[in-house]
C-alpha atoms as a printed R data frame, in Angstrom:
    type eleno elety resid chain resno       x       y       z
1   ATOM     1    CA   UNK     A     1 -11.994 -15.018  17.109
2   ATOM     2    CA   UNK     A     2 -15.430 -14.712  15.426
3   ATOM     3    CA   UNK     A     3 -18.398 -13.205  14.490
4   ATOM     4    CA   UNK     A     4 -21.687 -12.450  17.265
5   ATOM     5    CA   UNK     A     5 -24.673 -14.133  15.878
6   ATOM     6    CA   UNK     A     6 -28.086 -12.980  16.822
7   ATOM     7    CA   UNK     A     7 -28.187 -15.684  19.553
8   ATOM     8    CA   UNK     A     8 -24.925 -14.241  21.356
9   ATOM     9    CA   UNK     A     9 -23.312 -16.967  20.027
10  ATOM    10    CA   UNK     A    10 -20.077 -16.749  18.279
11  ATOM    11    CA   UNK     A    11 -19.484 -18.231  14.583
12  ATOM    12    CA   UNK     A    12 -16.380 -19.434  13.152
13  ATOM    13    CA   UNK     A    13 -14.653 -16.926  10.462
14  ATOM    14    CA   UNK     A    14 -13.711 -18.437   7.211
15  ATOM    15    CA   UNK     A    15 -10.655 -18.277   6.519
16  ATOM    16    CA   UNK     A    16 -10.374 -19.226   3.187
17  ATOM    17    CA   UNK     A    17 -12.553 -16.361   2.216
18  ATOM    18    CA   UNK     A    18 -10.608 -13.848   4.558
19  ATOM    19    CA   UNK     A    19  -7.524 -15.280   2.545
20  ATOM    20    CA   UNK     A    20  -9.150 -15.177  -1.153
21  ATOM    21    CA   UNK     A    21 -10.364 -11.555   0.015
22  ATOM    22    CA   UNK     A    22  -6.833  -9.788   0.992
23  ATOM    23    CA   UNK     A    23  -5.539 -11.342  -2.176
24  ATOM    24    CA   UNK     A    24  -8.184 -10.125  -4.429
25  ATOM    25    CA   UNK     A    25  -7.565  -6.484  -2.849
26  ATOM    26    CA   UNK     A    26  -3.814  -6.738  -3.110
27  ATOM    27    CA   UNK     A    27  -4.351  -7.322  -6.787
28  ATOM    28    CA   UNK     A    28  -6.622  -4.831  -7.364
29  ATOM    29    CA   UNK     A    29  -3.789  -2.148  -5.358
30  ATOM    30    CA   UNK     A    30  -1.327  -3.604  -6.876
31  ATOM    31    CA   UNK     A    31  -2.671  -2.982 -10.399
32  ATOM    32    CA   UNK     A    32  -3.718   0.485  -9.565
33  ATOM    33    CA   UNK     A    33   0.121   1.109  -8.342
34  ATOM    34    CA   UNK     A    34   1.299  -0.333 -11.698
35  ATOM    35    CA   UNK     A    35  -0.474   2.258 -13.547
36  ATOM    36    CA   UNK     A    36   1.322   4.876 -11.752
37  ATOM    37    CA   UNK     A    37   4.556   2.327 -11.901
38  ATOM    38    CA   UNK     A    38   6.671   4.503  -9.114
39  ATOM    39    CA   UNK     A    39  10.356   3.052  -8.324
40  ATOM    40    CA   UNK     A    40  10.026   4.170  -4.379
41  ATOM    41    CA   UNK     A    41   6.766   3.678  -2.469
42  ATOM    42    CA   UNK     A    42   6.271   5.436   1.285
43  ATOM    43    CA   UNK     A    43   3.607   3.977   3.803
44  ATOM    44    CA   UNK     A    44   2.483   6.052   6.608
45  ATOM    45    CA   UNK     A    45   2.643   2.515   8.550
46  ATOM    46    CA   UNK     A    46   3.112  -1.098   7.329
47  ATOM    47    CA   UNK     A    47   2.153  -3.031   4.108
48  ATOM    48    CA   UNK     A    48   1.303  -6.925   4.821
49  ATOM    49    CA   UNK     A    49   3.886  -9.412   3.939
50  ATOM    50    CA   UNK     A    50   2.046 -10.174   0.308
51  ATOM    51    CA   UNK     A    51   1.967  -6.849  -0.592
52  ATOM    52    CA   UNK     A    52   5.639  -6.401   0.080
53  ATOM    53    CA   UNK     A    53   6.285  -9.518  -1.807
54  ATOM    54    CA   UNK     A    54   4.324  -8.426  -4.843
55  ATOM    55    CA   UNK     A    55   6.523  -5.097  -4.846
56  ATOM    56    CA   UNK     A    56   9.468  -6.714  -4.547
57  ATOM    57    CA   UNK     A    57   8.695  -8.999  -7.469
58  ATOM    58    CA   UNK     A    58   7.548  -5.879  -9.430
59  ATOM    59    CA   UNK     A    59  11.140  -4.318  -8.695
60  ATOM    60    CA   UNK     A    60   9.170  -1.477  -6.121
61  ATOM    61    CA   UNK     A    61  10.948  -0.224  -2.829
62  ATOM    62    CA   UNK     A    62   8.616  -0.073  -0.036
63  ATOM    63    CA   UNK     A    63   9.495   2.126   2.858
64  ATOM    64    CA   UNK     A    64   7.227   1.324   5.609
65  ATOM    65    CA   UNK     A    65   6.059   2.895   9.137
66  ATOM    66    CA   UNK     A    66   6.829   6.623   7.522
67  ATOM    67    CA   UNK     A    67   6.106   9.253   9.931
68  ATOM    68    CA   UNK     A    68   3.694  11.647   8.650
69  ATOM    69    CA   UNK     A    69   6.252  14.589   8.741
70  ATOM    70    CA   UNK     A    70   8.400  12.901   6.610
71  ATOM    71    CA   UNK     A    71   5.823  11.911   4.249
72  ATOM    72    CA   UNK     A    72   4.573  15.679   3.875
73  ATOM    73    CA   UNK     A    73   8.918  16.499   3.803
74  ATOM    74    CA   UNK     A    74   9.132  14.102   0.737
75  ATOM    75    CA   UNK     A    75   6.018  14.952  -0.940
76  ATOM    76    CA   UNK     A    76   7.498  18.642  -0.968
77  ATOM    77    CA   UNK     A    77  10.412  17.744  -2.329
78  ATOM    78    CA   UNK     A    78   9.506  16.323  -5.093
79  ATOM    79    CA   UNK     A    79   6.769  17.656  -6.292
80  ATOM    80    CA   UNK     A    80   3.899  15.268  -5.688
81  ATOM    81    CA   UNK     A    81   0.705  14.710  -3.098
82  ATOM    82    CA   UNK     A    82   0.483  12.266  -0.606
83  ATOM    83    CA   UNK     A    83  -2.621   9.228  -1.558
84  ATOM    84    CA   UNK     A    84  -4.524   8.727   1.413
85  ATOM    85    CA   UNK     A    85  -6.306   5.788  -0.168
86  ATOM    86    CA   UNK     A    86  -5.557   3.553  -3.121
87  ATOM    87    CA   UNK     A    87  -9.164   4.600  -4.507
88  ATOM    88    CA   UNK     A    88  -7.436   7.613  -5.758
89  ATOM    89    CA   UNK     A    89  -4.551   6.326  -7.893
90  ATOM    90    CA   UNK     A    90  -5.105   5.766 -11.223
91  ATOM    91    CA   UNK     A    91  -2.703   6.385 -14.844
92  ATOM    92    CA   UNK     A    92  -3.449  10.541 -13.948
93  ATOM    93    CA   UNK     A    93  -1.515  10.611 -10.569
94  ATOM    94    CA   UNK     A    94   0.987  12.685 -10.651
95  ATOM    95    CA   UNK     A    95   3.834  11.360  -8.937
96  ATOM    96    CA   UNK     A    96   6.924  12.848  -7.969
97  ATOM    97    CA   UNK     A    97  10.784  12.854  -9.178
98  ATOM    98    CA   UNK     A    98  14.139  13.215  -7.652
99  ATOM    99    CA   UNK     A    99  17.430  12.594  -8.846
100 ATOM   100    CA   UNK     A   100  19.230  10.889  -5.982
101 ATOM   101    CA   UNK     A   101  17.866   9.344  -3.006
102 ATOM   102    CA   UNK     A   102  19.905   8.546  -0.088
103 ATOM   103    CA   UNK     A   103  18.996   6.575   3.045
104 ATOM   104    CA   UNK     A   104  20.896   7.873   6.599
């Protein structure tokens, strides 16, 4: 796996900076979900494992590989919008209640 150079060649990827570059953007997602600080978090379709970890440590439930109907069912119910991209949260999100939340 690599990058084309201008030659046709192919150059090696760093890793490290692939690495040091997912973390920095978990961090920054991370502190924009923080803001918001919701108990339940639904993804459309899966969260890498260092994201997961960083919810679980922040006491977060993330349900993952959520069908889009059932995103747009849940966002009904309680009240909120679906974020199609982590530009848009921020501390004014609006995010949604319920009392009880079951799991069948």
């Amino acid at each position: 796996m690599g990058n084309v150079q201008e030659d046709g060649g192919f150059g090696l990827v760093d890793l490290e900076r692939e690495i040091e570059n997912e973390d920095n953007l978990i961090k920054q997602i991370q502190s924009k979900i923080a803001e918001v600080n919701p108990d339940v978090i639904f993804v459309e379709k899966d969260a890498t494992r260092k994201m997961l970890d960083e919810c679980i440590e922040a006491n977060r439930t993330v349900v993952t590989n959520t069908s889009k109907k059932m995103l747009m069912m849940i966002a009904r119910c309680t009240k909120t919008i679906i974020c199609p991209n982590s530009n848009l949260l921020s501390k004014e999100f609006k995010i949604g209640e319920c009392q009880e939340f079951k799991i069948e």
